[in-house]
Every structure is written in structure tokens, then in C-alpha cells.
Tab-separated table of C-alpha atoms in Angstrom:
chain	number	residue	atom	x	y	z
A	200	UNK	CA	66.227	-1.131	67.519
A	201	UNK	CA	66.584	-4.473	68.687
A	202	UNK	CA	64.276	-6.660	66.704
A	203	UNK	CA	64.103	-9.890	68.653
A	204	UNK	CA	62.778	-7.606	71.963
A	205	UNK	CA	60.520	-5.759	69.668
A	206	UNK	CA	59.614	-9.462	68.837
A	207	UNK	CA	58.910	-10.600	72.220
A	208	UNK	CA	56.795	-7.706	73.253
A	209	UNK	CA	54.653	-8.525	70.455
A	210	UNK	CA	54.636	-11.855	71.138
A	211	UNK	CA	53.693	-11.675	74.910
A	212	UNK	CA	51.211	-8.843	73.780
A	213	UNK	CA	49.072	-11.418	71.863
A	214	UNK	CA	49.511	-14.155	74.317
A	215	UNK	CA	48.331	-12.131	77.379
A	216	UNK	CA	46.465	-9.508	76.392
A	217	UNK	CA	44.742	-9.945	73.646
A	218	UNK	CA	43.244	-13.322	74.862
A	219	UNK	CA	41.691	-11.452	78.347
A	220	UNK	CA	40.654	-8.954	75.820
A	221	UNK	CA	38.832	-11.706	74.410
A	222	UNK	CA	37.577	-13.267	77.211
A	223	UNK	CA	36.257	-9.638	78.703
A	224	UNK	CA	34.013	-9.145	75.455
A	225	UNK	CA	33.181	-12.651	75.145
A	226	UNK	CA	32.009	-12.081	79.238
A	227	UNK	CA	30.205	-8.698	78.449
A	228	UNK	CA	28.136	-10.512	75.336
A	229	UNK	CA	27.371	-13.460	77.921
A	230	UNK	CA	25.998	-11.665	80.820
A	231	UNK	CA	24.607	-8.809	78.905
A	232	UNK	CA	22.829	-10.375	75.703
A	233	UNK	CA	20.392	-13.915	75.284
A	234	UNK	CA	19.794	-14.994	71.622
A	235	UNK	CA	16.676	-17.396	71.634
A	236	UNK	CA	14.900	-19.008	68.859
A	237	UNK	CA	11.446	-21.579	68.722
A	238	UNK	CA	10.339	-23.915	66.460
A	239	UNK	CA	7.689	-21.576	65.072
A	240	UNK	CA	9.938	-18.473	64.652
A	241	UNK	CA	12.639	-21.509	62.688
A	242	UNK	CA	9.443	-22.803	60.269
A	243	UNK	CA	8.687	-18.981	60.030
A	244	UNK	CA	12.081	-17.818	58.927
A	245	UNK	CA	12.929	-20.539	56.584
A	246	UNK	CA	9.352	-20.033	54.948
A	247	UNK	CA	9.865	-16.810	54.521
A	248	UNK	CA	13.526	-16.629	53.021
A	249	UNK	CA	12.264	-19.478	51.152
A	250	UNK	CA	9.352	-17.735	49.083
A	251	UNK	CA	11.768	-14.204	48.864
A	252	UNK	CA	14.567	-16.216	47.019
A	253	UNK	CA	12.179	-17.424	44.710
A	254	UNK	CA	10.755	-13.816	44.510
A	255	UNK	CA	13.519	-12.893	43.052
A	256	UNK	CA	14.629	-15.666	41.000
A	257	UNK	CA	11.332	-15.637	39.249
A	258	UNK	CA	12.177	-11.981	38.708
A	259	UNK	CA	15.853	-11.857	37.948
A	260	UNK	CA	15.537	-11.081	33.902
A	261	UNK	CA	15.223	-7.873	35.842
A	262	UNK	CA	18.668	-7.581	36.858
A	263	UNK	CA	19.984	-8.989	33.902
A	264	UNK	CA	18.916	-6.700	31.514
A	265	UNK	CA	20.649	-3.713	32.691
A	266	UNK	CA	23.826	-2.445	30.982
A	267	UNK	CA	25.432	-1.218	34.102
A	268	UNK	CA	27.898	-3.577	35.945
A	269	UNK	CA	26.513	-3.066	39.194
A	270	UNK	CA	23.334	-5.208	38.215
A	271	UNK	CA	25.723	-8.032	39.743
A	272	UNK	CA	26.096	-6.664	43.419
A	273	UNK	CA	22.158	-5.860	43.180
A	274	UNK	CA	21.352	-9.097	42.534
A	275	UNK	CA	23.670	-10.542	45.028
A	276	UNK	CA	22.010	-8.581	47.255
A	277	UNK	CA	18.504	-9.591	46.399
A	278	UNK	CA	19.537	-13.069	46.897
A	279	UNK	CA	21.206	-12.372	50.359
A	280	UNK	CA	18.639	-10.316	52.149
A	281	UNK	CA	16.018	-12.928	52.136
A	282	UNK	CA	18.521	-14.600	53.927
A	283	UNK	CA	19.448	-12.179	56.459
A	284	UNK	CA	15.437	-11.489	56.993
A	285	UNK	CA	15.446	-15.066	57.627
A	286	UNK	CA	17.706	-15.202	60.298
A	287	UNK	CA	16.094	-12.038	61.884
A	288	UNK	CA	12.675	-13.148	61.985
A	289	UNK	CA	13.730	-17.327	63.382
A	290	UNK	CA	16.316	-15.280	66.086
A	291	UNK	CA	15.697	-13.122	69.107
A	292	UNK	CA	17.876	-11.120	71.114
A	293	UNK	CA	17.288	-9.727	74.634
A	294	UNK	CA	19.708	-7.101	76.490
A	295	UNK	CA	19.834	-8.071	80.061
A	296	UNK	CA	21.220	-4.937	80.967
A	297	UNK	CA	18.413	-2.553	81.382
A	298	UNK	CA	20.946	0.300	80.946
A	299	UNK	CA	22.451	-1.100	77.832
A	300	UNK	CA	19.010	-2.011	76.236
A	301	UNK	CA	17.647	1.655	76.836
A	302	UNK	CA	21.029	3.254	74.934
A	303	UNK	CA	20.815	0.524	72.418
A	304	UNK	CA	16.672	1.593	71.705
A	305	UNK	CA	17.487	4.927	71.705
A	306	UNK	CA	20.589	4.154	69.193
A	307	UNK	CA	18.313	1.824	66.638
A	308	UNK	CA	15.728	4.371	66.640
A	309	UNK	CA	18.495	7.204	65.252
A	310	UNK	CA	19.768	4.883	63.174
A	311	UNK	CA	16.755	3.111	61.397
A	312	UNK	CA	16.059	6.274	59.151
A	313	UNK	CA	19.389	5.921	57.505
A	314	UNK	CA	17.930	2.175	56.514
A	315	UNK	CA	14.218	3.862	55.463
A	316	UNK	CA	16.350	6.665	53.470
A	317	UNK	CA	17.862	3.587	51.403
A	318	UNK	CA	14.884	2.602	50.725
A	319	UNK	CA	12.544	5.194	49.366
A	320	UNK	CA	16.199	6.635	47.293
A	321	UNK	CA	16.073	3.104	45.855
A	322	UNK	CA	12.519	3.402	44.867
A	323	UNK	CA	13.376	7.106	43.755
A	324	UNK	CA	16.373	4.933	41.756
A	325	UNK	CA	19.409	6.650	43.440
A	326	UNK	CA	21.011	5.532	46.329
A	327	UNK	CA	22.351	7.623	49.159
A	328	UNK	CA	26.181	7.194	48.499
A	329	UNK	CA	25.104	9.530	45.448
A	330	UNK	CA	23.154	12.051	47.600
A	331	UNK	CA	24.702	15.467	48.700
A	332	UNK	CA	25.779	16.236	52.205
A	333	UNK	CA	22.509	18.599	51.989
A	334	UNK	CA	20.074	15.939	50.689
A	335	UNK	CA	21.249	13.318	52.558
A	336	UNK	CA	20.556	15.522	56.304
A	337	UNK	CA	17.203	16.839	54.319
A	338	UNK	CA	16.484	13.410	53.824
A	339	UNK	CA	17.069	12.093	57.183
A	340	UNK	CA	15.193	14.665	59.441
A	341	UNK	CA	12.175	14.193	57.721
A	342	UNK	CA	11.890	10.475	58.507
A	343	UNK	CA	13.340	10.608	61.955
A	344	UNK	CA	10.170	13.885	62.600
A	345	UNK	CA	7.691	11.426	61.725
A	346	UNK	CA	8.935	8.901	63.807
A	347	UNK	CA	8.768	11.737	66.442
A	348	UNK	CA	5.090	12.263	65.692
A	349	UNK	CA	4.151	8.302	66.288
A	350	UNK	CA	6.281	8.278	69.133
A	351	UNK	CA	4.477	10.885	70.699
A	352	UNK	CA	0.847	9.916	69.714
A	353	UNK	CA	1.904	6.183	70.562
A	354	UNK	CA	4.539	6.367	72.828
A	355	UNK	CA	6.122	2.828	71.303
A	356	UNK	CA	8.879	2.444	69.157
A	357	UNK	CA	7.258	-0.447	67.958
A	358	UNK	CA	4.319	1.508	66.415
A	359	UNK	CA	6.428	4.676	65.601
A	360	UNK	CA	8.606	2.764	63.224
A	361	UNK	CA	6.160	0.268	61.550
A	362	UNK	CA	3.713	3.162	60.824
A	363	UNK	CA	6.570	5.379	59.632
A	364	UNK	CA	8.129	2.888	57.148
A	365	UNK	CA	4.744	1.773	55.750
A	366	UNK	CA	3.778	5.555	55.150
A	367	UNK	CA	7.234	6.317	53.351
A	368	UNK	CA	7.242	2.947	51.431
A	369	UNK	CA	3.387	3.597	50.190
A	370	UNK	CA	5.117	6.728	48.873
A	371	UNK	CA	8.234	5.624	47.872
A	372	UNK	CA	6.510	2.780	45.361
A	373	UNK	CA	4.028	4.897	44.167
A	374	UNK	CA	6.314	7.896	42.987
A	375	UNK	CA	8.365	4.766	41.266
A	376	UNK	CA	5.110	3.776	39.675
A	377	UNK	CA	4.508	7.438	38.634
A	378	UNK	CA	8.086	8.111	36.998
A	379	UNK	CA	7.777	4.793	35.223
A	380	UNK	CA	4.622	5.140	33.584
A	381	UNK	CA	4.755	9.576	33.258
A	382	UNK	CA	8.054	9.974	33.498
A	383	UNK	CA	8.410	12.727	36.389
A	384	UNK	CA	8.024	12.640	40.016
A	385	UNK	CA	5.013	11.603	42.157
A	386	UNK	CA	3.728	15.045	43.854
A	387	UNK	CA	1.418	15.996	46.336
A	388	UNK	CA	-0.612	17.457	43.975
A	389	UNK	CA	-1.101	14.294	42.131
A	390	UNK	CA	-3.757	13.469	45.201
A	391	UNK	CA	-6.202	15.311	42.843
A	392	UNK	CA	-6.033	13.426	40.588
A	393	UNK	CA	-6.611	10.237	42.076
A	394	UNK	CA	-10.271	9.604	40.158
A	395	UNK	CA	-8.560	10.145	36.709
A	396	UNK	CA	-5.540	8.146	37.865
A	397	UNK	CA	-7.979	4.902	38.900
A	398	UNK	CA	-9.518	4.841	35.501
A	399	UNK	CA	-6.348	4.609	33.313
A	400	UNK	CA	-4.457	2.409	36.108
A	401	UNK	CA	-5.457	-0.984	34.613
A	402	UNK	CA	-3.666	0.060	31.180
A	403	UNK	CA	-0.411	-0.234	33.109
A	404	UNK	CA	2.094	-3.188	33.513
A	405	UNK	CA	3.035	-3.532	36.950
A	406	UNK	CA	5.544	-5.728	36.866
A	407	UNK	CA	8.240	-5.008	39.098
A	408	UNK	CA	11.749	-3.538	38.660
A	409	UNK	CA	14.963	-4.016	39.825
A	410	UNK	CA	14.578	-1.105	42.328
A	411	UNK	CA	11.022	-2.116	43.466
A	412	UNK	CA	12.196	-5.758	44.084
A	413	UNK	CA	15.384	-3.989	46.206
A	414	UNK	CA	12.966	-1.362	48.164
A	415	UNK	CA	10.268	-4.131	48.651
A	416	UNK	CA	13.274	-6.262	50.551
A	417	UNK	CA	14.559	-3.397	52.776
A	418	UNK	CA	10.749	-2.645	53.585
A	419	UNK	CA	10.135	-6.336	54.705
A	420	UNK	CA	12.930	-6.218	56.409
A	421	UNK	CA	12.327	-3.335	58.173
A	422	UNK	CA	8.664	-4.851	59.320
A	423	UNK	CA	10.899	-7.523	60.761
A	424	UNK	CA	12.992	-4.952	62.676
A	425	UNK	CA	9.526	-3.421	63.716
A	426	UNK	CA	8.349	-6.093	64.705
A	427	UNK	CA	10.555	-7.489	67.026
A	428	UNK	CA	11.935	-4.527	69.199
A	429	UNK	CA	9.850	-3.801	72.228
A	430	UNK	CA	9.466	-0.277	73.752
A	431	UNK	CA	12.128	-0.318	77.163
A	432	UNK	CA	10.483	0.126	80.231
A	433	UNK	CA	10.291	4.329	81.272
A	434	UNK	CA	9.302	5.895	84.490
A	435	UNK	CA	6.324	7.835	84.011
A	436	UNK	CA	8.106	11.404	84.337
A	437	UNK	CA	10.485	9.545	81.418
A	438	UNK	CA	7.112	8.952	78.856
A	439	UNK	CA	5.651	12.274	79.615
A	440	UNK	CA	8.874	14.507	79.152
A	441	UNK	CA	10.556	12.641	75.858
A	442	UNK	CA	6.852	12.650	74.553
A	443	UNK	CA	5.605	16.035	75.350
A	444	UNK	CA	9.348	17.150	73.913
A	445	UNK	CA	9.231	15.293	70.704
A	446	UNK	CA	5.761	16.609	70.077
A	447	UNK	CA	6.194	20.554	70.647
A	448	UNK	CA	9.579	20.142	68.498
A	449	UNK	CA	7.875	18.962	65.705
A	450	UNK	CA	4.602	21.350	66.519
A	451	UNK	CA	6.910	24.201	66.720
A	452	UNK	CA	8.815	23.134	63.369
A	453	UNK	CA	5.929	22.298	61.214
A	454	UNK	CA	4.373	25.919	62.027
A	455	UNK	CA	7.351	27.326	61.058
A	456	UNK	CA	7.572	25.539	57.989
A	457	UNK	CA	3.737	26.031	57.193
A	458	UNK	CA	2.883	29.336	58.192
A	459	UNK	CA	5.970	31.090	57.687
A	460	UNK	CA	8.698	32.151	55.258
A	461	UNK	CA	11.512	31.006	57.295
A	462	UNK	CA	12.915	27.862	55.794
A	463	UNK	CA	11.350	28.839	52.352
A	464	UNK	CA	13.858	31.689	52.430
A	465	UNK	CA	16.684	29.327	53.665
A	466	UNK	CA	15.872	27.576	50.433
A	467	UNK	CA	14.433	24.861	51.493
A	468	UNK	CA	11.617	24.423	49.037
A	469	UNK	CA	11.291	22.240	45.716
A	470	UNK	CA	12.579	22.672	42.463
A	471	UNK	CA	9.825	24.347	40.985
A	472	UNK	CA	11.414	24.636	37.156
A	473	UNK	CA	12.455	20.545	37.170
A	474	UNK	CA	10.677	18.594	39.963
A	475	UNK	CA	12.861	15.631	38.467
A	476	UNK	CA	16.230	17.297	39.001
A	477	UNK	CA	14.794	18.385	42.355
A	478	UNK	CA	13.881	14.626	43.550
A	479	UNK	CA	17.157	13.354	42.065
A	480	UNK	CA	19.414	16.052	43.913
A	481	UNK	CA	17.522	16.387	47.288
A	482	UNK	CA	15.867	12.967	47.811
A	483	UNK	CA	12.366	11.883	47.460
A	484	UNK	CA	11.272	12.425	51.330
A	485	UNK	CA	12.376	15.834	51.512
A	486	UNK	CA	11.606	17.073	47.796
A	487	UNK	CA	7.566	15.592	48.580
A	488	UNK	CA	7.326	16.970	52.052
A	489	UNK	CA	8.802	20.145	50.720
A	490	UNK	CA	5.948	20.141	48.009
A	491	UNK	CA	2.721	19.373	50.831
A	492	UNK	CA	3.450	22.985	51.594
A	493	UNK	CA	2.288	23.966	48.563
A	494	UNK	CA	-0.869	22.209	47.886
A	495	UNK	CA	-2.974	25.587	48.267
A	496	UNK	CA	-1.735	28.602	46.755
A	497	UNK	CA	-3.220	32.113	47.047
A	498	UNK	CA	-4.649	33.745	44.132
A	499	UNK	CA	-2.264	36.717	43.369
């Protein structure tokens, strides 16, 4: 092989090429995308990142008491994501492209259970890397079908996802609350027990935990990703198909589930004998929407 042509290809490869490469991305990003930011979204951002990190400095004695090495990263990333919520709240980005902007929704909206599954599993004090194949899909669907219900009620992403991630974070916190002051899993069940639940609930210190203070920041953050994304613009024939589709789906799915034995005998039900192995193998979502089914049971 002759190494000084080998050379020269290479060489005139990243001297042409790879600066119209370049150029052709750096074009696309221009005429396709148009970050903005105000005065009052600046003042906002900085406010907010402001009274996070000091959140969680005020708080850190709850990082540093745990054994485990990995209280380092956690903190690190307590002290970066008020950061990063910072800079999402003080900038804005619009698509141009109306194509582009429509595949990107559509995208985000796919993707944004994977961030709500972090955090209810880091209120439920696992995190997803740990979760099975199984738990992790189980997990997933759940979220992403009640952002298919809001959708169709609302028809807005915006609404779909901030009504979503405050329903699953309500959850989330109080089945950490549960397992920290009873020691196993927040159930449906539990909902009947709300009166006796009200009386003892000043007797408990509710200060919060490493994985609250984690959950809490992916939540906020989330309201921030709410918050700013904007339904696209849909023909009428779009709203009323994707709409009408999303809600038979999960019509169709949640009779099945209800009012049949069909995914019971697929095994998807809880873990009657240890609800605490159950919600540490299969994920807090899935293990408490697995449980509403049970709420009533027949006398035998």
C-alpha cells in the first residue's frame, strides 16, 4: 500500500469534503431552525436555576450520606440540571420547516415517556438502566396511553404532556412517601385509606431525599418542556383521524384489560405475594396500573 497516496486522499478528504459537509449542516440548522430569547425569559431562567442550585445545596447532606459511590454523579447532576432548565426556559427554538417541525413533534412526543419513566423509577429508587427489557416496554406504554388519552380529549401536545407528567409525578412522590414511612409500595388500594392516612400524616418528616430532590428536577424540567412546545398546525381530517385513532386504541385496550382475562393470562398482572419485588422488577407505572384492575374483587 502506498502510504503517502493513502495520505493524500485523507488529506484532500478533510479539506474538501468534510468542510461542505460542514457548511451543508451548518445551512440546514440556518434556514430550518431560529433560537430566540427576551429579557423576561433571561431574568426568568437565571431566577430559576438560581433558587434550584440552592435547592439543592441546602439539601446536599442528602447526597453525602450515602455509602454508594454513585452519590457523586447524582449530585453532579442535581447541580447541572438547574442549569440546563435554565437555559431551556431563557431559550426558544422555532422549526421553520413545517415538515421538519411536524416529524420533530411527533418524535418528542415518543420520546418524552422515556424522560417521565426516569422519573417516577427514580422516585420508585431504581433507575431504568436496571429495569428488564419487559419492565422497561411495560413501563413505557403505559405513559405514552395516557398521553394518548389527553391527546385525544385535548387534542394538544401541550396539555397531553403537562397533565400526564403531573398525574405520574403526584404518584411517583407519593408511593416514595409511602415506602419511606411503611416500607412497601403505594397501591391503589391505599385510596381507602386516605381518612386514616390524613390523621397520622403530620407525625411524618418530610424532608426530602436524594431521589425526591432528582425526580422533583426531571419533573420541573419536564413542565419546562411542556410548556414551551406548541401543538403543529393539522388539517382538520389530520385532528379528527390521529384523535379518533388514539382514542378507540386505548378504548379498545383498556376493555380488554378491564373486562377480560386476556393480558391477565399473558401475565401481565402484579406481584400479588411481594408487591415490593413486583414494583422493583416491573416499574412503578406498570406494577400500579396493573393493580387499578383490582380495586373490586368478587366475593368467591
Amino acid at each position: 500500500m502506498d502510504t503517502k497516496k493513502v495520505f493524500n486522499t485523507v488529506s484532500c478528504f478533510f479539506a474538501t469534503v468534510v468542510p461542505k459537509i460542514l457548511t451543508i449542516i451548518k445551512n440546514f440548522f440556518i434556514n430550518n431552525f431560529e433560537i430566540t430569547s427576551t429579557k423576561k425569559t433571561r431574568i426568568t431562567g437565571a431566577s430559576v436555576a438560581g433558587i434550584l442550585l440552592l435547592v439543592v445545596v441546602f439539601f446536599n447532606n442528602q447526597f453525602a450520606k450515602l455509602d454508594s459511590w454513585a452519590k457523586w454523579w447524582m449530585f453532579a447532576f442535581a447541580l447541572i440540571a438547574p442549569l440546563i432548565i435554565g437555559a431551556f426556559i431563557t431559550f426558544t427554538t422555532k422549526i421553520k420547516n413545517d415538515l421538519i417541525n411536524k416529524i420533530w413533534h411527533f418524535v418528542f412526543f415518543m420520546l418524552v415517556p422515556i424522560i417521565t419513566m426516569t422519573m417516577t423509577e427514580c422516585l420508585n429508587n431504581i433507575f431504568i438502566y436496571d429495569m428488564t427489557y419487559l419492565g422497561f416496554f411495560a413501563n413505557y406504554l403505559v405513559i405514552l396511553l395516557i398521553q394518548f388519552l389527553f391527546f385525544a380529549v385535548s387534542g394538544s401536545f401541550r396539555v397531553s404532556l403537562l397533565v400526564t407528567n403531573a398525574i405520574c409525578y403526584g404518584f411517583a412522590l407519593a408511593h416514595c412517601y409511602v415506602v419511606l414511612f411503611r416500607g412497601t409500595p403505594f397501591i391503589p388500594m391505599d385510596f381507602f385509606a386516605i381518612t386514616t392516612a390524613a390523621n397520622v400524616a403530620n407525625t411524618y418528616n418530610y424532608t426530602p431525599t436524594h431521589t425526591i430532590i432528582i425526580g422533583s428536577l426531571i419533573f420541573i424540567f419536564l413542565v419546562v418542556l411542556g410548556l414551551k412546545i406548541k401543538t403543529p398546525h393539522y388539517s382538520l381530517i389530520t385532528k379528527i383521524v390521529s384523535r379518533t385513532f388514539m382514542g378507540t386504541f386505548l378504548s379498545c385496550l383498556l376493555f380488554l384489560f378491564y373486562f377480560t382475562s386476556i393480558f391477565a393470562d399473558a401475565g401481565v398482572k402484579p406481584d400479588f405475594w411481594n408487591q415490593s419485588r413486583g414494583y422493583r422488577n416491573y416499574g412503578f407505572m406498570f406494577s400500579f396500573f396493573c393493580n387499578t384492575k383490582y380495586l373490586y374483587m368478587n366475593e368467591p
